[in-house]
Amino acid sequence: MGRLTNDFEAGRDDVRAPAMEAYMRDQFPFLGLSAGARRSAARATLTGLPRPTEAELATIARACWARDEREYQQFACDYLVTHVKVPGPGFLAVADELITTKSWWDTIDPLATRFVGGLVRRHPALTSRMDDWSGSANLWLVRTAILHQLHYGTETDTTRLFTYCTRQAGHRDFFVRKAIGWALRHYARTDPAAVRSYLTAHAAVLSPLSIREASKHL
């Protein structure tokens, strides 16, 4: 973490930071690093380092989550996605911890669509945990369950996708309703007829936002 902190601090931009904080509704302080600058600094930090172990992944992710500035959590998401083939199924507990702490879309979405999605794909027994998350009281776990198959394409378990969407169709939160639309819109690239049929059958329960998002390219 020392090397990462030094490299991130070297790029601190106190002029840029307030706008980034405002964009995130002032929930997190920022160093002021753009995504490109953050990833460039991360590459410099990681050059020459060996592939991490599962334990090291957990340690680094938690250390980043303990930092105040949002760029550290964003780095941790990139790092986990890069090394998604390293951890075993037990790592889902760490993902749960990250998803439910300092939660906002900028960390949830890469964790959901790339990391948790990859973890479940490699360890299919975890699909039952996605069933649990899809009915969670925590909206970010719900969003993760709905989005975790986003990049599965023809391997998508459509029964689960549609079941999760129906289960949360009346959810009051914008981020869940948006996730339903996003997941359906993305799956429509693979099977537009199935999505069209689902929307027709569930028009009475889905929110206008979910339907509008799902229908964008149909």
PDB file of C-alpha atoms in Angstrom:
ATOM      1  CA  MET A   1       0.000   0.000   0.000  1.00  0.00           C
ATOM      2  CA  GLY A   2       2.924   2.326   0.604  1.00  0.00           C
ATOM      3  CA  ARG A   3       3.940   2.371  -3.059  1.00  0.00           C
ATOM      4  CA  LEU A   4       0.361   2.872  -4.171  1.00  0.00           C
ATOM      5  CA  THR A   5      -0.176   5.721  -1.719  1.00  0.00           C
ATOM      6  CA  ASN A   6       2.984   7.469  -2.887  1.00  0.00           C
ATOM      7  CA  ASP A   7       2.043   7.143  -6.554  1.00  0.00           C
ATOM      8  CA  PHE A   8      -1.525   8.299  -5.953  1.00  0.00           C
ATOM      9  CA  GLU A   9      -0.458  11.225  -3.795  1.00  0.00           C
ATOM     10  CA  ALA A  10       1.980  12.329  -6.483  1.00  0.00           C
ATOM     11  CA  GLY A  11      -0.962  12.853  -8.823  1.00  0.00           C
ATOM     12  CA  ARG A  12      -3.252  14.582  -6.317  1.00  0.00           C
ATOM     13  CA  ASP A  13      -5.272  17.356  -7.951  1.00  0.00           C
ATOM     14  CA  ASP A  14      -7.029  19.565  -5.421  1.00  0.00           C
ATOM     15  CA  VAL A  15      -8.661  21.573  -8.222  1.00  0.00           C
ATOM     16  CA  ARG A  16     -10.252  18.542  -9.856  1.00  0.00           C
ATOM     17  CA  ALA A  17     -11.261  16.770  -6.632  1.00  0.00           C
ATOM     18  CA  PRO A  18     -14.281  18.933  -5.641  1.00  0.00           C
ATOM     19  CA  ALA A  19     -16.053  18.307  -8.952  1.00  0.00           C
ATOM     20  CA  MET A  20     -15.479  14.563  -8.601  1.00  0.00           C
ATOM     21  CA  GLU A  21     -16.843  14.642  -5.065  1.00  0.00           C
ATOM     22  CA  ALA A  22     -19.908  16.579  -6.201  1.00  0.00           C
ATOM     23  CA  TYR A  23     -20.522  14.043  -8.992  1.00  0.00           C
ATOM     24  CA  MET A  24     -20.651  11.338  -6.324  1.00  0.00           C
ATOM     25  CA  ARG A  25     -23.031  13.479  -4.255  1.00  0.00           C
ATOM     26  CA  ASP A  26     -20.270  14.340  -1.778  1.00  0.00           C
ATOM     27  CA  GLN A  27     -20.290  10.862  -0.271  1.00  0.00           C
ATOM     28  CA  PHE A  28     -16.536  10.314  -0.605  1.00  0.00           C
ATOM     29  CA  PRO A  29     -13.423  12.493  -0.642  1.00  0.00           C
ATOM     30  CA  PHE A  30     -11.278  12.261  -3.781  1.00  0.00           C
ATOM     31  CA  LEU A  31      -7.629  12.777  -4.582  1.00  0.00           C
ATOM     32  CA  GLY A  32      -8.681  14.240  -7.906  1.00  0.00           C
ATOM     33  CA  LEU A  33      -7.242  11.497 -10.132  1.00  0.00           C
ATOM     34  CA  SER A  34      -8.982  10.876 -13.435  1.00  0.00           C
ATOM     35  CA  ALA A  35      -9.637   7.228 -14.321  1.00  0.00           C
ATOM     36  CA  GLY A  36      -6.713   7.327 -16.761  1.00  0.00           C
ATOM     37  CA  ALA A  37      -4.341   8.892 -14.243  1.00  0.00           C
ATOM     38  CA  ARG A  38      -5.429   6.443 -11.561  1.00  0.00           C
ATOM     39  CA  ARG A  39      -4.820   3.428 -13.777  1.00  0.00           C
ATOM     40  CA  SER A  40      -1.501   4.805 -14.989  1.00  0.00           C
ATOM     41  CA  ALA A  41      -0.348   5.274 -11.398  1.00  0.00           C
ATOM     42  CA  ALA A  42      -1.578   1.772 -10.547  1.00  0.00           C
ATOM     43  CA  ARG A  43       0.414   0.265 -13.433  1.00  0.00           C
ATOM     44  CA  ALA A  44       3.541   2.002 -12.175  1.00  0.00           C
ATOM     45  CA  THR A  45       2.892   0.634  -8.689  1.00  0.00           C
ATOM     46  CA  LEU A  46       2.250  -2.936  -9.814  1.00  0.00           C
ATOM     47  CA  THR A  47       5.035  -3.283 -12.376  1.00  0.00           C
ATOM     48  CA  GLY A  48       7.291  -6.175 -11.438  1.00  0.00           C
ATOM     49  CA  LEU A  49       5.067  -7.520  -8.680  1.00  0.00           C
ATOM     50  CA  PRO A  50       4.082 -11.216  -8.743  1.00  0.00           C
ATOM     51  CA  ARG A  51       0.529 -12.456  -9.125  1.00  0.00           C
ATOM     52  CA  PRO A  52      -1.224 -12.066  -5.759  1.00  0.00           C
ATOM     53  CA  THR A  53      -2.529 -14.933  -3.674  1.00  0.00           C
ATOM     54  CA  GLU A  54      -6.131 -15.084  -2.556  1.00  0.00           C
ATOM     55  CA  ALA A  55      -5.118 -13.897   0.919  1.00  0.00           C
ATOM     56  CA  GLU A  56      -3.193 -10.979  -0.564  1.00  0.00           C
ATOM     57  CA  LEU A  57      -6.181  -9.986  -2.688  1.00  0.00           C
ATOM     58  CA  ALA A  58      -8.347  -9.820   0.413  1.00  0.00           C
ATOM     59  CA  THR A  59      -5.738  -7.854   2.343  1.00  0.00           C
ATOM     60  CA  ILE A  60      -5.238  -5.302  -0.435  1.00  0.00           C
ATOM     61  CA  ALA A  61      -8.971  -4.868  -1.037  1.00  0.00           C
ATOM     62  CA  ARG A  62      -9.680  -4.322   2.647  1.00  0.00           C
ATOM     63  CA  ALA A  63      -6.763  -1.920   2.993  1.00  0.00           C
ATOM     64  CA  CYS A  64      -8.110   0.104   0.075  1.00  0.00           C
ATOM     65  CA  TRP A  65     -11.593   0.105   1.557  1.00  0.00           C
ATOM     66  CA  ALA A  66     -10.151   1.451   4.807  1.00  0.00           C
ATOM     67  CA  ARG A  67      -8.791   4.534   3.029  1.00  0.00           C
ATOM     68  CA  ASP A  68     -10.913   7.660   2.793  1.00  0.00           C
ATOM     69  CA  GLU A  69     -10.237   8.667  -0.802  1.00  0.00           C
ATOM     70  CA  ARG A  70     -12.451   6.979  -3.362  1.00  0.00           C
ATOM     71  CA  GLU A  71      -9.659   6.268  -5.827  1.00  0.00           C
ATOM     72  CA  TYR A  72      -8.377   3.526  -3.521  1.00  0.00           C
ATOM     73  CA  GLN A  73     -11.656   1.623  -3.646  1.00  0.00           C
ATOM     74  CA  GLN A  74     -11.791   2.091  -7.413  1.00  0.00           C
ATOM     75  CA  PHE A  75      -8.247   0.726  -7.695  1.00  0.00           C
ATOM     76  CA  ALA A  76      -9.237  -2.292  -5.595  1.00  0.00           C
ATOM     77  CA  CYS A  77     -12.106  -3.061  -7.971  1.00  0.00           C
ATOM     78  CA  ASP A  78      -9.765  -2.951 -10.976  1.00  0.00           C
ATOM     79  CA  TYR A  79      -7.262  -5.144  -9.139  1.00  0.00           C
ATOM     80  CA  LEU A  80      -9.860  -7.744  -8.199  1.00  0.00           C
ATOM     81  CA  VAL A  81     -11.249  -7.872 -11.733  1.00  0.00           C
ATOM     82  CA  THR A  82      -7.742  -8.344 -13.150  1.00  0.00           C
ATOM     83  CA  HIS A  83      -7.148 -11.281 -10.803  1.00  0.00           C
ATOM     84  CA  VAL A  84     -10.642 -12.778 -10.755  1.00  0.00           C
ATOM     85  CA  LYS A  85      -9.211 -16.219 -11.592  1.00  0.00           C
ATOM     86  CA  VAL A  86      -7.201 -16.317  -8.357  1.00  0.00           C
ATOM     87  CA  PRO A  87      -9.784 -16.655  -5.542  1.00  0.00           C
ATOM     88  CA  GLY A  88     -11.916 -19.625  -4.630  1.00  0.00           C
ATOM     89  CA  PRO A  89     -15.636 -19.600  -3.815  1.00  0.00           C
ATOM     90  CA  GLY A  90     -15.024 -18.557  -0.221  1.00  0.00           C
ATOM     91  CA  PHE A  91     -13.942 -15.141  -1.482  1.00  0.00           C
ATOM     92  CA  LEU A  92     -17.581 -14.262  -2.057  1.00  0.00           C
ATOM     93  CA  ALA A  93     -17.694 -13.338   1.635  1.00  0.00           C
ATOM     94  CA  VAL A  94     -15.070 -10.660   0.970  1.00  0.00           C
ATOM     95  CA  ALA A  95     -17.060  -9.425  -2.019  1.00  0.00           C
ATOM     96  CA  ASP A  96     -20.143  -9.210   0.198  1.00  0.00           C
ATOM     97  CA  GLU A  97     -18.161  -7.079   2.642  1.00  0.00           C
ATOM     98  CA  LEU A  98     -16.974  -4.715  -0.094  1.00  0.00           C
ATOM     99  CA  ILE A  99     -20.383  -4.447  -1.746  1.00  0.00           C
ATOM    100  CA  THR A 100     -22.141  -3.538   1.492  1.00  0.00           C
ATOM    101  CA  THR A 101     -19.508  -1.038   2.684  1.00  0.00           C
ATOM    102  CA  LYS A 102     -18.953   2.424   1.163  1.00  0.00           C
ATOM    103  CA  SER A 103     -21.509   1.397  -1.430  1.00  0.00           C
ATOM    104  CA  TRP A 104     -22.152   3.342  -4.610  1.00  0.00           C
ATOM    105  CA  TRP A 105     -22.542   2.461  -8.278  1.00  0.00           C
ATOM    106  CA  ASP A 106     -18.895   3.173  -9.209  1.00  0.00           C
ATOM    107  CA  THR A 107     -17.646   0.218  -7.161  1.00  0.00           C
ATOM    108  CA  ILE A 108     -20.746  -1.960  -7.240  1.00  0.00           C
ATOM    109  CA  ASP A 109     -20.940  -2.220 -11.020  1.00  0.00           C
ATOM    110  CA  PRO A 110     -17.427  -3.541 -11.720  1.00  0.00           C
ATOM    111  CA  LEU A 111     -17.664  -5.841  -8.725  1.00  0.00           C
ATOM    112  CA  ALA A 112     -21.051  -7.144  -9.903  1.00  0.00           C
ATOM    113  CA  THR A 113     -20.505  -7.485 -13.638  1.00  0.00           C
ATOM    114  CA  ARG A 114     -16.856  -8.481 -13.740  1.00  0.00           C
ATOM    115  CA  PHE A 115     -15.734  -9.820 -10.375  1.00  0.00           C
ATOM    116  CA  VAL A 116     -18.740 -11.522  -8.786  1.00  0.00           C
ATOM    117  CA  GLY A 117     -19.899 -12.539 -12.248  1.00  0.00           C
ATOM    118  CA  GLY A 118     -16.526 -14.120 -12.914  1.00  0.00           C
ATOM    119  CA  LEU A 119     -16.405 -15.780  -9.500  1.00  0.00           C
ATOM    120  CA  VAL A 120     -19.841 -17.347  -9.936  1.00  0.00           C
ATOM    121  CA  ARG A 121     -18.992 -18.461 -13.456  1.00  0.00           C
ATOM    122  CA  ARG A 122     -15.914 -20.293 -12.187  1.00  0.00           C
ATOM    123  CA  HIS A 123     -17.679 -21.680  -9.112  1.00  0.00           C
ATOM    124  CA  PRO A 124     -21.266 -22.508 -10.173  1.00  0.00           C
ATOM    125  CA  ALA A 125     -22.255 -23.592  -6.655  1.00  0.00           C
ATOM    126  CA  LEU A 126     -22.311 -19.878  -5.818  1.00  0.00           C
ATOM    127  CA  THR A 127     -25.459 -19.409  -7.908  1.00  0.00           C
ATOM    128  CA  SER A 128     -27.489 -20.285  -4.820  1.00  0.00           C
ATOM    129  CA  ARG A 129     -25.889 -17.308  -3.067  1.00  0.00           C
ATOM    130  CA  MET A 130     -27.017 -15.108  -5.927  1.00  0.00           C
ATOM    131  CA  ASP A 131     -30.534 -16.426  -5.295  1.00  0.00           C
ATOM    132  CA  ASP A 132     -30.163 -15.251  -1.696  1.00  0.00           C
ATOM    133  CA  TRP A 133     -28.735 -11.877  -2.706  1.00  0.00           C
ATOM    134  CA  SER A 134     -31.559 -11.292  -5.182  1.00  0.00           C
ATOM    135  CA  GLY A 135     -33.967 -11.179  -2.246  1.00  0.00           C
ATOM    136  CA  SER A 136     -31.701  -9.275   0.133  1.00  0.00           C
ATOM    137  CA  ALA A 137     -32.773  -6.223   2.108  1.00  0.00           C
ATOM    138  CA  ASN A 138     -29.531  -4.593   0.923  1.00  0.00           C
ATOM    139  CA  LEU A 139     -30.200  -2.896  -2.409  1.00  0.00           C
ATOM    140  CA  TRP A 140     -26.560  -3.243  -3.528  1.00  0.00           C
ATOM    141  CA  LEU A 141     -26.594  -7.014  -3.078  1.00  0.00           C
ATOM    142  CA  VAL A 142     -29.832  -7.077  -5.084  1.00  0.00           C
ATOM    143  CA  ARG A 143     -28.237  -4.975  -7.831  1.00  0.00           C
ATOM    144  CA  THR A 144     -25.223  -7.293  -7.861  1.00  0.00           C
ATOM    145  CA  ALA A 145     -27.369 -10.406  -8.202  1.00  0.00           C
ATOM    146  CA  ILE A 146     -29.341  -8.889 -11.088  1.00  0.00           C
ATOM    147  CA  LEU A 147     -26.193  -7.720 -12.904  1.00  0.00           C
ATOM    148  CA  HIS A 148     -23.774 -10.585 -12.238  1.00  0.00           C
ATOM    149  CA  GLN A 149     -24.681 -12.377 -15.511  1.00  0.00           C
ATOM    150  CA  LEU A 150     -24.376  -9.214 -17.619  1.00  0.00           C
ATOM    151  CA  HIS A 151     -21.529 -10.593 -19.736  1.00  0.00           C
ATOM    152  CA  TYR A 152     -22.594 -14.244 -19.857  1.00  0.00           C
ATOM    153  CA  GLY A 153     -24.228 -13.971 -23.279  1.00  0.00           C
ATOM    154  CA  THR A 154     -25.543 -17.330 -24.428  1.00  0.00           C
ATOM    155  CA  GLU A 155     -24.521 -18.857 -21.088  1.00  0.00           C
ATOM    156  CA  THR A 156     -27.015 -16.662 -19.232  1.00  0.00           C
ATOM    157  CA  ASP A 157     -29.369 -18.540 -16.942  1.00  0.00           C
ATOM    158  CA  THR A 158     -32.494 -16.822 -18.215  1.00  0.00           C
ATOM    159  CA  THR A 159     -34.722 -18.399 -15.589  1.00  0.00           C
ATOM    160  CA  ARG A 160     -32.646 -16.781 -12.877  1.00  0.00           C
ATOM    161  CA  LEU A 161     -32.322 -13.472 -14.708  1.00  0.00           C
ATOM    162  CA  PHE A 162     -36.067 -13.141 -15.238  1.00  0.00           C
ATOM    163  CA  THR A 163     -36.863 -14.434 -11.740  1.00  0.00           C
ATOM    164  CA  TYR A 164     -34.597 -11.854 -10.124  1.00  0.00           C
ATOM    165  CA  CYS A 165     -36.109  -9.073 -12.226  1.00  0.00           C
ATOM    166  CA  THR A 166     -39.644 -10.110 -11.361  1.00  0.00           C
ATOM    167  CA  ARG A 167     -38.820 -10.516  -7.671  1.00  0.00           C
ATOM    168  CA  GLN A 168     -37.575  -6.930  -7.489  1.00  0.00           C
ATOM    169  CA  ALA A 169     -39.835  -5.360 -10.121  1.00  0.00           C
ATOM    170  CA  GLY A 170     -41.547  -3.176  -7.535  1.00  0.00           C
ATOM    171  CA  HIS A 171     -38.387  -2.148  -5.687  1.00  0.00           C
ATOM    172  CA  ARG A 172     -38.556   1.489  -4.646  1.00  0.00           C
ATOM    173  CA  ASP A 173     -34.891   2.290  -5.314  1.00  0.00           C
ATOM    174  CA  PHE A 174     -33.700   3.800  -8.588  1.00  0.00           C
ATOM    175  CA  PHE A 175     -30.526   1.687  -8.689  1.00  0.00           C
ATOM    176  CA  VAL A 176     -32.425  -1.589  -8.554  1.00  0.00           C
ATOM    177  CA  ARG A 177     -34.985  -0.521 -11.153  1.00  0.00           C
ATOM    178  CA  LYS A 178     -32.158   0.705 -13.379  1.00  0.00           C
ATOM    179  CA  ALA A 179     -30.269  -2.581 -12.931  1.00  0.00           C
ATOM    180  CA  ILE A 180     -33.318  -4.535 -14.087  1.00  0.00           C
ATOM    181  CA  GLY A 181     -33.499  -2.483 -17.264  1.00  0.00           C
ATOM    182  CA  TRP A 182     -29.752  -2.670 -17.850  1.00  0.00           C
ATOM    183  CA  ALA A 183     -29.604  -6.450 -17.397  1.00  0.00           C
ATOM    184  CA  LEU A 184     -32.556  -7.019 -19.726  1.00  0.00           C
ATOM    185  CA  ARG A 185     -31.243  -4.582 -22.337  1.00  0.00           C
ATOM    186  CA  HIS A 186     -27.880  -6.319 -22.355  1.00  0.00           C
ATOM    187  CA  TYR A 187     -29.412  -9.779 -22.624  1.00  0.00           C
ATOM    188  CA  ALA A 188     -31.547  -8.535 -25.524  1.00  0.00           C
ATOM    189  CA  ARG A 189     -28.333  -8.488 -27.555  1.00  0.00           C
ATOM    190  CA  THR A 190     -28.329 -12.269 -27.221  1.00  0.00           C
ATOM    191  CA  ASP A 191     -32.042 -13.076 -27.319  1.00  0.00           C
ATOM    192  CA  PRO A 192     -34.236 -10.074 -28.155  1.00  0.00           C
ATOM    193  CA  ALA A 193     -37.335 -12.221 -28.584  1.00  0.00           C
ATOM    194  CA  ALA A 194     -37.051 -13.588 -25.044  1.00  0.00           C
ATOM    195  CA  VAL A 195     -36.668 -10.112 -23.564  1.00  0.00           C
ATOM    196  CA  ARG A 196     -39.534  -8.726 -25.634  1.00  0.00           C
ATOM    197  CA  SER A 197     -41.756 -11.579 -24.485  1.00  0.00           C
ATOM    198  CA  TYR A 198     -40.723 -11.053 -20.853  1.00  0.00           C
ATOM    199  CA  LEU A 199     -41.480  -7.325 -21.012  1.00  0.00           C
ATOM    200  CA  THR A 200     -44.891  -7.961 -22.526  1.00  0.00           C
ATOM    201  CA  ALA A 201     -45.785 -10.532 -19.901  1.00  0.00           C
ATOM    202  CA  HIS A 202     -44.591  -8.382 -16.982  1.00  0.00           C
ATOM    203  CA  ALA A 203     -45.530  -4.889 -18.140  1.00  0.00           C
ATOM    204  CA  ALA A 204     -47.964  -4.536 -15.247  1.00  0.00           C
ATOM    205  CA  VAL A 205     -45.327  -5.068 -12.548  1.00  0.00           C
ATOM    206  CA  LEU A 206     -42.141  -3.603 -14.026  1.00  0.00           C
ATOM    207  CA  SER A 207     -41.424   0.080 -13.435  1.00  0.00           C
ATOM    208  CA  PRO A 208     -41.499   2.496 -16.382  1.00  0.00           C
ATOM    209  CA  LEU A 209     -37.755   3.049 -15.863  1.00  0.00           C
ATOM    210  CA  SER A 210     -36.986  -0.672 -16.134  1.00  0.00           C
ATOM    211  CA  ILE A 211     -39.129  -1.053 -19.241  1.00  0.00           C
ATOM    212  CA  ARG A 212     -37.671   2.023 -20.894  1.00  0.00           C
ATOM    213  CA  GLU A 213     -34.107   0.899 -20.260  1.00  0.00           C
ATOM    214  CA  ALA A 214     -34.776  -2.683 -21.340  1.00  0.00           C
ATOM    215  CA  SER A 215     -36.483  -1.587 -24.558  1.00  0.00           C
ATOM    216  CA  LYS A 216     -33.869   0.863 -25.809  1.00  0.00           C
ATOM    217  CA  HIS A 217     -32.522  -1.364 -28.577  1.00  0.00           C
ATOM    218  CA  LEU A 218     -35.507  -3.597 -29.225  1.00  0.00           C
TER     219      LEU A 218
END
